Each structure stands twice: as structure tokens, then as C-alpha cells.
Amino acid sequence: MAAGLIAPSSALSKEWPGARITGANDKIQVGLIGCRNMGWGDLNDFLLHKDVECMALCDIDRKILDGRAAELEKIQGKKALLFSDYRKMLELKELDAIIIGTPDHWHCLQFVNACSAGKDIYVEKPIANYIAECDSMVNAAKRYNRVTTVGQQQRSGNHWKAMVEYLKSGKLGTIARADVWANFNYGALGKPIPDSPVPADVDYDTWQGPAQTRPFNEQHFHGSWRMFWAYGGGLMTDWGVHLLDMVLWGMDIKGMPKRVTAFGGKFAFPGNCPETFDTQNVIYEFDSFIMNWSHTGGVETGPYNRNYGIAFKGTNGTLVADRDNWEIIPEWDSANKRNRLLESIKVQADYQDHKDHVSDFINCMKTRSYNTACTIENGSLCAKYTHLGNIAARTRSVLVYDDNSKKFAGSEEGAGAYLMPSYRSPWKYPSI
Ligand SMILES: NC(=O)c1ccc[n+]([C@@H]2O[C@H](COP(=O)([O-])OP(=O)(O)OC[C@H]3O[C@@H](n4cnc5c(N)ncnc54)[C@H](O)[C@@H]3O)[C@@H](O)[C@H]2O)c1
């Protein structure tokens, strides 16, 4: 099917009224772009709200679209309108909000288009695949006065909030370092497989969208696109936005680091198919501490017996955190022969982060509050950090990024070329 055509759908429902219902039955109408995995998970938590309905689904894979349409009808007892072209979906006047659950290379254009169509937006993380795209998205949300949030659900997590409070209390002493790591098997994918014909139900040209075209291969398609530069940034961006965000929050960082340097390579599984690094270290320098990122794809063990996590190293103790809990490991005070921190703390997660994150967004839509739990500005800041980590590793540089001039200071060879994508025609870069 050619890009830009609405799906000729026998499943197109007649149940939706042409105009908004008003009064007691008025419900928030949501549409989902990208139905396979996380977008569908997001939508399910929207549908826990009795005053929310999903009016439209959009996907370029007809099998996925039809499958999700059937599931949705069971959940809400009502059919949705089905689309293969998100732009057609955005024309629906009744739609209040859009969930963007597509691969990262699609987020920016879909987000900006949804803003100009007057929709509120829940966009998945990382908000974009390039630093310049982050700025366009922030500008679009402002220009069109949209309520937006980013799928960095830790921002709504109660044990994460308690962690930030603890860090603010100063009990940990001086924090000179924050170590962040993420080791996952999927980061190494597998051995390369040959390109293959495009599956009959898939509009692969639209899936590629603004990215440069390449032959179809299952290995860079659904789910695993993350490990290919045109669509994602590997474990660095995939997990980096979630975890670095917690450090930026906990350490109250609102701007760029002083310097960034990084090393990466395909060291663990050199023959495997990812383009992104299976092994990578990034050091971010601030005035009073350093933040260290590391990942090793293809292994699932890590420091403190956690395959991913954060360790805030204070002079009185270390706070170690992940999605399950956080705890304090005290330093030993040899002069007084006792721990520097006497209290024993372990705070468990309640696993409500995602539900609470969605609820927060819905409440903000209703009250027209732009101060969502994870604003687009916040998503932008954090996405930039992860892209800087990748750019530093790809250019083997020490980077100083000036977020006012939108340039690298000094003479970092070639780094500027990684700031902005070149969109494939007919898609146009949304400068805004
Ligand atoms: N917040 C979280 O914890 C979390 C977890 C997983 C994924 N994510 C994020 O969610 C996003 C999606 O990841 P995923 O794992 O669901 O990917 P996926 O590949 O499983 O699903 C993406 C879906 O988007 C569809 N799609 C692609 N281009 C499209 C287009 N132009 N129009 C309509 N549909 C299109 C695909 O066909 C597919 O169904 C990513 O940004 C990812 O980083 C967030």
C-alpha cells in the first residue's frame, strides 16, 4: 500500500458520531499511532479511565492493526476507526489526544503534526532520534499550547519520588558521582540474517518514513529497530532516558553538562547485527560531580546484583535504585567505629508508575495544566543527554554542547553532522 492512503478498511466503524457528544456522556477521545507494543500498553492504562475512549487506531502493519482493533473492541465494547496514515487520523476533529508509540525516528514529525492539529500528546521516549528534533518538539508544544507528556513513567513512581526526597535531604553527604548502568540481552540482538521481501500486510515505505531507505530485514524491523542508527540509539537511548532522567531529577540538573566523553564498540558480539554499540561508557562532567553511564548488551548481570540501576555515591553512603526498590549502603566511619548512616532503609516500588503517569496526563488535559509529570522539556533534556553520549562515542570526542547556540563549542570534528537528520522525501523536517 502506498504511503499516504487511508486503509481501505472493512473494519471502518460506523459507530462513531460525526460530531462530539456533549454533556454527561462526553468522553475524552484518544487515538493511538503505533499499536504493536508500548503504545498498546499505554492505551490500556488510558482505558482504565471510565471517561476515556479510544476512537482511532493507526498502524502500517495491517495484521497488527486488525489484531489490536479486535482486542480493543472487546475491552471497550466499541469499534475504533482504523488508519494506516496518521495524518488522516489527525483530521478527526473529535480526537482529543494522541498516543505516539512508533519507533523513535517517527516521533518528531508525528508529534509536531499532532500539535498543529490541536491534539494533546502522550509521546513515548526517547522523544526523538536527534537533538534538533527535540527542540522542534518543544517549540511545537509551546506554539500550539498542547498538553504533552513523555513516557518516562519513573517520574510518576512513588519510590522514585521518595528517592528524590531522600537525596534532597542531604543525608547521603556530598554526592561526587552517580553511576548508571543497563545490561540487557536484547542489546546484542543476533547474527545477521539476509534481507527478505516485505511482508504482504506491511507498508514498509511508511515505516521507514523520514529515515533513509534500505532493503527490508526482520532484524531492523518491529522491536529490534532500536539497534540501528536510522531508527534508534541502542541501549544508550532506550534505557538511558529512563535512568539518566532519575539522576538529572535527583541532582536537580536543568541544563547541559560541562563536557561529555564516551567510548563504545561492538566488543562483546562483534559478529552480531546491531549498528549501535554493544559496549559503551559515557562520562558527563558537572561542576560538582560526574555521572557515568555504562552498558553491555548481551549480558544480564551488573553492579549490586542488578542488571540495570543507579548508584548515587555520597560521602555517607551509596543509594542504589532500580524499578523494584532503592536502598542505602552506608559508609564505615572508622574514627567512631560505626556506620556513617545509622538508619537502614529499603523502599519498595508499588509498580503503579505507569498507571499514575497516564492518570496525571489525563488530569492535566482536563485542567489544561502544562505541568505534566514528564514535560516535553524534560523529555528533551534527557534525550539530548543520551544522544550526546552516542555522538561522543561515534566521533571519539570530548563534547561541549551549547544548548543556546545549538552548536558544539570548539572543533569537535564531525559532531555537528549528528545534530539534525536529513529527512527522506516526501517527508519534510518540521523546523519550528
Ligand atoms: N516507556 C517505556 O517503558 C517503553 C517501553 C518500551 C518501548 N518504549 C518506546 O515506545 C516506542 C515504541 O516501541 P515498541 O517497542 O512498541 O516498538 P514496536 O516496533 O514494537 O512497535 C512500533 C509500532 O509502530 C508501528 N509504526 C511504525 N511506523 C508507523 C507509522 N508511521 N504510522 C503508524 N504506525 C507505525 C509499527 O508497525 C509497530 O506496530 C519507542 O519509542 C520505544 O522507545 C517505551
Tab-separated table of C-alpha atoms and ligand atoms in Angstrom:
chain	number	residue	atom	x	y	z
A	1	MET	CA	0.000	0.000	0.000
A	2	ALA	CA	1.382	3.412	-0.931
A	3	ALA	CA	2.245	5.937	1.735
A	4	GLY	CA	-0.467	8.459	2.426
A	5	LEU	CA	-3.508	6.325	1.671
A	6	ILE	CA	-6.110	5.608	4.271
A	7	ALA	CA	-6.530	1.872	4.825
A	8	PRO	CA	-9.418	0.555	2.724
A	9	SER	CA	-10.988	-0.914	5.794
A	10	SER	CA	-13.975	-3.174	6.021
A	11	ALA	CA	-13.463	-2.732	9.744
A	12	LEU	CA	-14.122	1.004	9.465
A	13	SER	CA	-16.761	1.513	12.068
A	14	LYS	CA	-19.994	3.417	11.602
A	15	GLU	CA	-20.468	3.708	15.336
A	16	TRP	CA	-18.668	6.987	15.828
A	17	PRO	CA	-20.788	10.074	15.622
A	18	GLY	CA	-19.659	12.807	13.271
A	19	ALA	CA	-19.710	15.431	15.993
A	20	ARG	CA	-18.685	15.412	19.638
A	21	ILE	CA	-21.249	14.310	22.122
A	22	THR	CA	-21.620	16.859	24.851
A	23	GLY	CA	-22.828	16.627	28.415
A	24	ALA	CA	-22.674	13.677	30.774
A	25	ASN	CA	-21.658	11.211	28.074
A	26	ASP	CA	-18.809	13.331	26.824
A	27	LYS	CA	-15.632	11.280	26.956
A	28	ILE	CA	-12.015	12.013	26.179
A	29	GLN	CA	-11.312	10.568	22.738
A	30	VAL	CA	-7.879	9.063	22.287
A	31	GLY	CA	-6.103	7.828	19.171
A	32	LEU	CA	-3.057	5.556	19.076
A	33	ILE	CA	-0.290	5.666	16.447
A	34	GLY	CA	1.888	2.517	16.608
A	35	CYS	CA	-0.066	-0.358	18.117
A	36	ARG	CA	2.350	-3.279	18.478
A	37	ASN	CA	3.978	-2.986	21.877
A	38	MET	CA	4.408	0.022	24.179
A	39	GLY	CA	1.776	2.185	22.516
A	40	TRP	CA	-0.746	-0.575	23.156
A	41	GLY	CA	0.438	-0.822	26.767
A	42	ASP	CA	-0.037	2.926	27.131
A	43	LEU	CA	-3.528	2.772	25.658
A	44	ASN	CA	-4.571	0.020	28.046
A	45	ASP	CA	-3.841	2.257	31.004
A	46	PHE	CA	-5.791	5.096	29.373
A	47	LEU	CA	-8.767	2.744	29.040
A	48	LEU	CA	-8.789	2.105	32.801
A	49	HIS	CA	-10.381	5.540	32.982
A	50	LYS	CA	-14.119	5.382	32.548
A	51	ASP	CA	-14.185	8.782	30.881
A	52	VAL	CA	-11.728	7.775	28.143
A	53	GLU	CA	-12.496	6.048	24.855
A	54	CYS	CA	-10.207	5.042	22.031
A	55	MET	CA	-11.745	6.299	18.852
A	56	ALA	CA	-8.960	5.508	16.372
A	57	LEU	CA	-6.007	3.201	15.860
A	58	CYS	CA	-3.251	3.682	13.300
A	59	ASP	CA	-0.550	1.264	12.191
A	60	ILE	CA	1.318	0.491	8.985
A	61	ASP	CA	1.119	-3.247	9.702
A	62	ARG	CA	-2.381	-4.418	8.846
A	63	LYS	CA	-2.099	-7.632	10.871
A	64	ILE	CA	-1.176	-5.720	13.993
A	65	LEU	CA	-3.851	-3.113	13.351
A	66	ASP	CA	-6.630	-5.681	12.885
A	67	GLY	CA	-5.460	-7.711	15.888
A	68	ARG	CA	-5.428	-4.689	18.182
A	69	ALA	CA	-8.770	-3.484	16.764
A	70	ALA	CA	-10.390	-6.775	17.784
A	71	GLU	CA	-8.836	-6.625	21.263
A	72	LEU	CA	-9.923	-3.035	21.688
A	73	GLU	CA	-13.499	-3.804	20.768
A	74	LYS	CA	-13.550	-6.460	23.493
A	75	ILE	CA	-12.156	-4.014	26.054
A	76	GLN	CA	-14.404	-1.026	25.370
A	77	GLY	CA	-17.333	-2.653	23.589
A	78	LYS	CA	-16.994	-0.304	20.671
A	79	LYS	CA	-15.100	-0.403	17.392
A	80	ALA	CA	-12.400	2.088	16.536
A	81	LEU	CA	-11.737	3.781	13.247
A	82	LEU	CA	-8.662	2.264	11.629
A	83	PHE	CA	-5.930	4.117	9.765
A	84	SER	CA	-2.663	3.383	8.039
A	85	ASP	CA	-1.888	7.104	7.593
A	86	TYR	CA	-1.636	9.006	10.866
A	87	ARG	CA	-2.244	12.312	9.054
A	88	LYS	CA	-5.741	11.142	8.127
A	89	MET	CA	-6.332	10.163	11.724
A	90	LEU	CA	-5.264	13.623	12.913
A	91	GLU	CA	-8.036	15.116	10.749
A	92	LEU	CA	-10.639	13.663	13.140
A	93	LYS	CA	-11.966	16.730	14.930
A	94	GLU	CA	-13.361	14.655	17.794
A	95	LEU	CA	-9.935	13.345	18.777
A	96	ASP	CA	-8.640	14.998	21.942
A	97	ALA	CA	-5.358	13.182	22.475
A	98	ILE	CA	-2.830	11.084	20.590
A	99	ILE	CA	-0.532	8.402	21.934
A	100	ILE	CA	2.657	8.065	19.870
A	101	GLY	CA	4.059	4.539	20.180
A	102	THR	CA	6.043	4.377	16.946
A	103	PRO	CA	9.818	3.833	16.619
A	104	ASP	CA	11.930	6.827	17.629
A	105	HIS	CA	12.643	8.096	14.091
A	106	TRP	CA	8.922	8.846	13.682
A	107	HIS	CA	8.219	10.665	16.952
A	108	CYS	CA	9.190	14.205	15.954
A	109	LEU	CA	7.129	14.565	12.785
A	110	GLN	CA	4.075	12.852	14.250
A	111	PHE	CA	4.326	14.932	17.419
A	112	VAL	CA	4.638	18.253	15.572
A	113	ASN	CA	1.785	17.325	13.214
A	114	ALA	CA	-0.396	16.333	16.174
A	115	CYS	CA	0.393	19.637	17.909
A	116	SER	CA	-0.634	21.646	14.858
A	117	ALA	CA	-3.804	19.556	14.597
A	118	GLY	CA	-4.676	20.714	18.130
A	119	LYS	CA	-4.242	17.369	19.905
A	120	ASP	CA	-2.752	16.738	23.324
A	121	ILE	CA	0.015	14.152	23.200
A	122	TYR	CA	1.465	11.260	25.182
A	123	VAL	CA	4.717	10.555	23.312
A	124	GLU	CA	6.959	7.612	24.009
A	125	LYS	CA	10.597	8.005	24.951
A	126	PRO	CA	13.178	8.950	23.816
A	127	ILE	CA	11.224	11.847	22.414
A	128	ALA	CA	13.349	11.934	19.257
A	129	ASN	CA	16.228	10.320	17.431
A	130	TYR	CA	18.148	13.604	17.001
A	131	ILE	CA	18.960	16.575	19.233
A	132	ALA	CA	17.496	19.148	16.803
A	133	GLU	CA	14.216	17.223	16.658
A	134	CYS	CA	13.898	17.620	20.440
A	135	ASP	CA	13.910	21.403	20.017
A	136	SER	CA	11.279	21.310	17.260
A	137	MET	CA	9.010	19.280	19.526
A	138	VAL	CA	9.388	21.623	22.491
A	139	ASN	CA	8.698	24.604	20.212
A	140	ALA	CA	5.635	22.953	18.652
A	141	ALA	CA	4.067	22.125	22.027
A	142	LYS	CA	4.527	25.749	23.076
A	143	ARG	CA	3.346	27.309	19.837
A	144	TYR	CA	0.133	25.267	19.741
A	145	ASN	CA	-0.483	25.256	23.525
A	146	ARG	CA	-0.659	21.494	23.809
A	147	VAL	CA	-0.664	19.454	26.999
A	148	THR	CA	2.056	16.865	26.472
A	149	THR	CA	3.840	14.203	28.446
A	150	VAL	CA	6.678	11.790	27.756
A	151	GLY	CA	6.624	8.053	28.506
A	152	GLN	CA	9.314	8.298	31.163
A	153	GLN	CA	6.937	6.868	33.742
A	154	GLN	CA	9.502	6.777	36.551
A	155	ARG	CA	8.648	10.464	37.034
A	156	SER	CA	5.307	9.267	38.451
A	157	GLY	CA	6.776	6.461	40.541
A	158	ASN	CA	6.251	6.754	44.278
A	159	HIS	CA	9.511	5.068	45.268
A	160	TRP	CA	11.377	7.280	42.775
A	161	LYS	CA	9.747	10.372	44.303
A	162	ALA	CA	10.796	9.164	47.755
A	163	MET	CA	14.327	8.655	46.417
A	164	VAL	CA	14.485	12.241	45.161
A	165	GLU	CA	13.249	13.482	48.560
A	166	TYR	CA	15.937	11.448	50.317
A	167	LEU	CA	18.634	12.843	48.020
A	168	LYS	CA	17.387	16.380	48.739
A	169	SER	CA	17.624	15.753	52.495
A	170	GLY	CA	21.426	15.787	52.248
A	171	LYS	CA	21.760	12.699	54.457
A	172	LEU	CA	23.899	10.948	51.866
A	173	GLY	CA	26.603	13.616	52.344
A	174	THR	CA	28.377	15.036	49.327
A	175	ILE	CA	27.479	13.185	46.168
A	176	ALA	CA	30.503	13.214	43.898
A	177	ARG	CA	29.424	10.539	41.473
A	178	ALA	CA	26.347	8.898	40.020
A	179	ASP	CA	26.871	5.581	38.238
A	180	VAL	CA	24.165	4.388	35.876
A	181	TRP	CA	24.187	1.058	34.028
A	182	ALA	CA	21.936	-1.073	31.844
A	183	ASN	CA	22.905	-4.569	30.718
A	184	PHE	CA	20.338	-6.393	28.608
A	185	ASN	CA	20.496	-9.385	26.292
A	186	TYR	CA	18.442	-7.688	23.608
A	187	GLY	CA	21.208	-5.082	23.279
A	188	ALA	CA	23.265	-7.582	21.274
A	189	LEU	CA	20.457	-8.992	19.072
A	190	GLY	CA	21.820	-11.922	16.999
A	191	LYS	CA	23.857	-12.854	13.936
A	192	PRO	CA	22.848	-11.067	10.721
A	193	ILE	CA	20.119	-12.628	8.617
A	194	PRO	CA	19.522	-11.929	4.895
A	195	ASP	CA	17.188	-9.191	3.688
A	196	SER	CA	13.787	-10.529	2.699
A	197	PRO	CA	10.644	-9.461	0.809
A	198	VAL	CA	8.404	-7.005	2.618
A	199	PRO	CA	5.562	-8.901	4.364
A	200	ALA	CA	2.257	-8.534	2.489
A	201	ASP	CA	0.493	-6.708	5.331
A	202	VAL	CA	3.221	-4.133	5.887
A	203	ASP	CA	3.603	-0.629	4.418
A	204	TYR	CA	7.382	-0.656	4.807
A	205	ASP	CA	7.904	2.624	2.950
A	206	THR	CA	5.833	4.458	5.550
A	207	TRP	CA	7.511	2.533	8.376
A	208	GLN	CA	10.862	3.928	7.126
A	209	GLY	CA	9.266	7.370	6.781
A	210	PRO	CA	11.795	10.182	7.080
A	211	ALA	CA	14.713	7.755	7.541
A	212	GLN	CA	16.919	6.851	4.585
A	213	THR	CA	15.605	3.850	2.706
A	214	ARG	CA	17.143	0.392	2.957
A	215	PRO	CA	16.004	-3.117	1.997
A	216	PHE	CA	13.595	-4.849	4.365
A	217	ASN	CA	15.124	-7.047	7.052
A	218	GLU	CA	13.280	-8.569	10.028
A	219	GLN	CA	16.289	-7.701	12.154
A	220	HIS	CA	15.850	-3.966	11.922
A	221	PHE	CA	12.049	-4.023	11.906
A	222	HIS	CA	9.467	-4.481	14.717
A	223	GLY	CA	11.103	-4.165	18.119
A	224	SER	CA	14.736	-4.538	17.054
A	225	TRP	CA	14.943	-1.244	15.075
A	226	ARG	CA	16.401	0.160	18.349
A	227	MET	CA	19.855	-1.126	17.485
A	228	PHE	CA	20.099	0.698	14.115
A	229	TRP	CA	21.122	4.351	13.984
A	230	ALA	CA	18.476	5.463	11.490
A	231	TYR	CA	15.698	4.480	13.894
A	232	GLY	CA	17.134	4.416	17.422
A	233	GLY	CA	20.212	4.803	19.576
A	234	GLY	CA	20.746	1.372	21.157
A	235	LEU	CA	20.686	0.751	24.896
A	236	MET	CA	22.143	4.239	25.390
A	237	THR	CA	18.907	5.947	24.367
A	238	ASP	CA	16.470	3.109	25.055
A	239	TRP	CA	17.333	2.769	28.743
A	240	GLY	CA	19.442	5.904	29.068
A	241	VAL	CA	16.453	8.239	29.006
A	242	HIS	CA	14.730	6.313	31.795
A	243	LEU	CA	17.716	6.109	34.130
A	244	LEU	CA	19.690	9.287	33.391
A	245	ASP	CA	16.399	11.139	33.915
A	246	MET	CA	16.365	9.906	37.524
A	247	VAL	CA	19.874	11.277	38.093
A	248	LEU	CA	19.079	14.645	36.471
A	249	TRP	CA	15.976	14.837	38.665
A	250	GLY	CA	17.717	13.681	41.836
A	251	MET	CA	20.665	16.044	41.323
A	252	ASP	CA	18.406	18.909	40.157
A	253	ILE	CA	20.129	19.340	36.795
A	254	LYS	CA	18.222	21.536	34.337
A	255	GLY	CA	20.828	22.181	31.638
A	256	MET	CA	23.623	20.603	29.670
A	257	PRO	CA	26.708	19.002	31.232
A	258	LYS	CA	30.036	20.863	31.063
A	259	ARG	CA	31.648	18.133	28.970
A	260	VAL	CA	30.822	14.671	27.675
A	261	THR	CA	33.184	11.965	26.558
A	262	ALA	CA	32.461	8.390	25.593
A	263	PHE	CA	33.842	5.135	24.241
A	264	GLY	CA	31.855	2.427	22.537
A	265	GLY	CA	32.220	-0.554	20.275
A	266	LYS	CA	30.889	-3.914	19.259
A	267	PHE	CA	33.272	-5.702	21.564
A	268	ALA	CA	31.115	-8.372	23.170
A	269	PHE	CA	29.462	-9.692	19.999
A	270	PRO	CA	31.418	-8.267	17.045
A	271	GLY	CA	29.672	-10.524	14.511
A	272	ASN	CA	26.126	-9.632	15.570
A	273	CYS	CA	23.822	-7.393	13.555
A	274	PRO	CA	23.373	-4.203	15.640
A	275	GLU	CA	24.910	-0.979	14.368
A	276	THR	CA	24.749	0.566	17.842
A	277	PHE	CA	27.414	-0.234	20.409
A	278	ASP	CA	27.025	-3.375	22.495
A	279	THR	CA	29.550	-1.972	24.962
A	280	GLN	CA	29.698	1.703	25.886
A	281	ASN	CA	30.843	4.084	28.605
A	282	VAL	CA	29.940	7.760	28.824
A	283	ILE	CA	31.214	10.319	31.318
A	284	TYR	CA	29.222	13.515	31.890
A	285	GLU	CA	31.044	16.253	33.813
A	286	PHE	CA	29.228	18.752	36.048
A	287	ASP	CA	30.503	21.444	38.415
A	288	SER	CA	30.292	19.226	41.481
A	289	PHE	CA	30.022	15.603	40.336
A	290	ILE	CA	30.396	13.204	37.454
A	291	MET	CA	27.731	10.953	36.004
A	292	ASN	CA	28.911	7.718	34.444
A	293	TRP	CA	26.802	5.653	32.048
A	294	SER	CA	27.752	2.134	31.026
A	295	HIS	CA	26.043	-0.681	29.192
A	296	THR	CA	26.975	-4.121	27.955
A	297	GLY	CA	24.471	-5.709	25.602
A	298	GLY	CA	24.172	-9.483	25.688
A	299	VAL	CA	24.842	-9.909	29.411
A	300	GLU	CA	22.402	-9.502	32.276
A	301	THR	CA	24.453	-9.135	35.419
A	302	GLY	CA	25.660	-5.872	36.902
A	303	PRO	CA	26.841	-3.956	39.966
A	304	TYR	CA	24.968	-4.520	43.259
A	305	ASN	CA	23.480	-7.672	41.704
A	306	ARG	CA	21.262	-5.594	39.445
A	307	ASN	CA	21.470	-5.763	35.645
A	308	TYR	CA	20.436	-2.128	35.478
A	309	GLY	CA	20.332	0.613	38.060
A	310	ILE	CA	21.702	3.790	39.542
A	311	ALA	CA	24.193	4.303	42.369
A	312	PHE	CA	24.455	7.750	43.924
A	313	LYS	CA	27.809	7.721	45.744
A	314	GLY	CA	27.640	10.030	48.761
A	315	THR	CA	30.314	10.521	51.371
A	316	ASN	CA	27.996	8.969	53.984
A	317	GLY	CA	26.681	6.134	51.855
A	318	THR	CA	25.521	4.902	48.475
A	319	LEU	CA	21.914	4.988	47.339
A	320	VAL	CA	21.250	2.160	44.885
A	321	ALA	CA	17.998	2.233	42.904
A	322	ASP	CA	16.094	0.416	40.206
A	323	ARG	CA	12.438	-0.086	39.279
A	324	ASP	CA	11.912	-2.569	42.137
A	325	ASN	CA	13.343	-0.630	45.074
A	326	TRP	CA	16.075	1.587	46.427
A	327	GLU	CA	18.312	1.093	49.408
A	328	ILE	CA	21.154	2.719	51.288
A	329	ILE	CA	24.561	1.124	51.727
A	330	PRO	CA	26.297	3.122	54.481
A	331	GLU	CA	29.967	4.093	54.531
A	332	TRP	CA	32.043	2.985	57.521
A	333	ASP	CA	33.149	5.688	59.925
A	334	SER	CA	36.475	4.267	61.124
A	335	ALA	CA	37.090	7.010	63.729
A	336	ASN	CA	33.817	6.322	65.547
A	337	LYS	CA	33.687	2.643	64.603
A	338	ARG	CA	30.157	2.746	63.299
A	339	ASN	CA	28.311	3.335	60.058
A	340	ARG	CA	28.029	6.942	58.948
A	341	LEU	CA	24.328	6.384	58.320
A	342	LEU	CA	22.653	4.507	61.135
A	343	GLU	CA	19.198	4.102	59.646
A	344	SER	CA	18.575	1.054	57.478
A	345	ILE	CA	16.402	1.998	54.547
A	346	LYS	CA	14.914	-0.056	51.742
A	347	VAL	CA	11.960	1.412	49.861
A	348	GLN	CA	9.921	-0.920	47.662
A	349	ALA	CA	8.195	0.087	44.433
A	350	ASP	CA	4.406	-0.125	44.273
A	351	TYR	CA	4.545	-0.682	40.478
A	352	GLN	CA	1.915	1.974	39.854
A	353	ASP	CA	4.313	4.251	37.924
A	354	HIS	CA	2.770	3.782	34.520
A	355	LYS	CA	-0.867	3.927	35.607
A	356	ASP	CA	-0.152	7.054	37.672
A	357	HIS	CA	1.731	8.601	34.765
A	358	VAL	CA	-1.247	8.154	32.454
A	359	SER	CA	-3.658	9.430	35.146
A	360	ASP	CA	-1.513	12.516	35.612
A	361	PHE	CA	-1.632	13.243	31.877
A	362	ILE	CA	-5.419	12.822	31.750
A	363	ASN	CA	-5.856	15.125	34.756
A	364	CYS	CA	-3.590	17.717	33.155
A	365	MET	CA	-5.625	17.529	29.938
A	366	LYS	CA	-8.794	18.192	31.885
A	367	THR	CA	-7.375	21.112	33.851
A	368	ARG	CA	-5.272	22.391	30.916
A	369	SER	CA	-2.152	22.196	33.053
A	370	TYR	CA	1.066	22.089	31.040
A	371	ASN	CA	2.999	20.924	34.079
A	372	THR	CA	2.694	17.187	33.468
A	373	ALA	CA	4.781	14.662	35.383
A	374	CYS	CA	7.254	14.497	32.500
A	375	THR	CA	7.023	17.589	30.332
A	376	ILE	CA	8.310	17.694	26.778
A	377	GLU	CA	11.088	19.996	28.038
A	378	ASN	CA	12.119	17.331	30.489
A	379	GLY	CA	11.963	14.591	27.852
A	380	SER	CA	14.017	16.820	25.577
A	381	LEU	CA	16.729	17.453	28.175
A	382	CYS	CA	17.154	13.797	28.902
A	383	ALA	CA	17.035	12.672	25.255
A	384	LYS	CA	19.788	15.186	24.489
A	385	TYR	CA	21.982	13.661	27.185
A	386	THR	CA	21.635	10.224	25.635
A	387	HIS	CA	22.299	11.476	22.101
A	388	LEU	CA	25.374	13.332	23.350
A	389	GLY	CA	26.622	10.017	24.753
A	390	ASN	CA	26.212	8.397	21.351
A	391	ILE	CA	27.690	11.315	19.399
A	392	ALA	CA	30.738	11.452	21.691
A	393	ALA	CA	31.307	7.719	21.177
A	394	ARG	CA	30.718	7.855	17.423
A	395	THR	CA	33.088	10.792	16.940
A	396	ARG	CA	35.546	9.744	19.688
A	397	SER	CA	35.393	13.283	21.063
A	398	VAL	CA	35.120	15.288	24.215
A	399	LEU	CA	31.992	17.333	23.532
A	400	VAL	CA	30.875	20.681	24.868
A	401	TYR	CA	27.333	21.302	23.664
A	402	ASP	CA	25.891	24.813	23.859
A	403	ASP	CA	22.113	24.482	24.028
A	404	ASN	CA	21.631	28.198	23.272
A	405	SER	CA	23.564	28.379	20.028
A	406	LYS	CA	22.625	24.715	19.304
A	407	LYS	CA	26.235	24.023	18.419
A	408	PHE	CA	29.223	22.176	19.745
A	409	ALA	CA	31.822	24.563	21.090
A	410	GLY	CA	35.382	24.146	19.855
A	411	SER	CA	36.383	21.966	16.986
A	412	GLU	CA	34.765	18.620	17.615
A	413	GLU	CA	35.326	17.111	14.245
A	414	GLY	CA	32.140	15.990	12.563
A	415	ALA	CA	29.985	16.048	15.705
A	416	GLY	CA	27.717	18.770	14.288
A	417	ALA	CA	26.634	16.429	11.497
A	418	TYR	CA	24.870	14.258	14.073
A	419	LEU	CA	22.632	17.011	15.405
A	420	MET	CA	19.982	17.154	12.701
A	421	PRO	CA	18.576	14.459	10.417
A	422	SER	CA	18.180	14.723	6.700
A	423	TYR	CA	14.577	13.701	6.040
A	424	ARG	CA	13.833	11.463	3.069
A	425	SER	CA	11.432	12.996	0.559
A	426	PRO	CA	8.471	13.477	0.600
A	427	TRP	CA	8.746	13.882	4.398
A	428	LYS	CA	9.865	17.354	5.415
A	429	TYR	CA	11.811	18.234	8.545
A	430	PRO	CA	9.462	20.205	10.830
A	431	SER	CA	11.548	23.300	11.562
A	432	ILE	CA	9.609	25.273	14.104
B	1	LIG	N1	8.087	3.814	28.392
B	1	LIG	C1	8.593	2.591	28.308
B	1	LIG	O1	8.865	1.927	29.319
B	1	LIG	C2	8.800	1.987	26.946
B	1	LIG	C3	8.952	0.604	26.797
B	1	LIG	C4	9.097	0.092	25.507
B	1	LIG	C5	9.120	0.949	24.422
B	1	LIG	N2	9.012	2.280	24.601
B	1	LIG	C6	9.059	3.207	23.456
B	1	LIG	O2	7.868	3.031	22.683
B	1	LIG	C7	8.144	3.289	21.299
B	1	LIG	C8	7.708	2.071	20.500
B	1	LIG	O3	8.487	0.957	20.873
B	1	LIG	P1	7.921	-0.522	20.675
B	1	LIG	O4	8.784	-1.427	21.445
B	1	LIG	O5	6.472	-0.515	20.920
B	1	LIG	O6	8.188	-0.680	19.088
B	1	LIG	P2	7.497	-1.736	18.104
B	1	LIG	O7	8.389	-1.830	16.916
B	1	LIG	O8	7.171	-2.977	18.830
B	1	LIG	O9	6.109	-1.043	17.720
B	1	LIG	C9	6.048	0.101	16.921
B	1	LIG	C10	4.729	0.087	16.173
B	1	LIG	O10	4.648	1.289	15.394
B	1	LIG	C11	4.171	0.960	14.089
B	1	LIG	N3	4.579	2.027	13.162
B	1	LIG	C12	5.801	2.323	12.704
B	1	LIG	N4	5.774	3.420	11.927
B	1	LIG	C13	4.480	3.824	11.889
B	1	LIG	C14	3.801	4.896	11.262
B	1	LIG	N5	4.440	5.801	10.521
B	1	LIG	N6	2.461	5.013	11.437
B	1	LIG	C15	1.777	4.107	12.192
B	1	LIG	N7	2.373	3.065	12.815
B	1	LIG	C16	3.706	2.929	12.670
B	1	LIG	C17	4.778	-0.393	13.821
B	1	LIG	O11	4.159	-1.088	12.762
B	1	LIG	C18	4.593	-1.074	15.177
B	1	LIG	O12	3.316	-1.643	15.277
B	1	LIG	C19	9.622	3.567	21.215
B	1	LIG	O13	9.857	4.937	21.189
B	1	LIG	C20	10.191	2.960	22.488
B	1	LIG	O14	11.386	3.556	22.923
B	1	LIG	C21	8.837	2.817	25.842
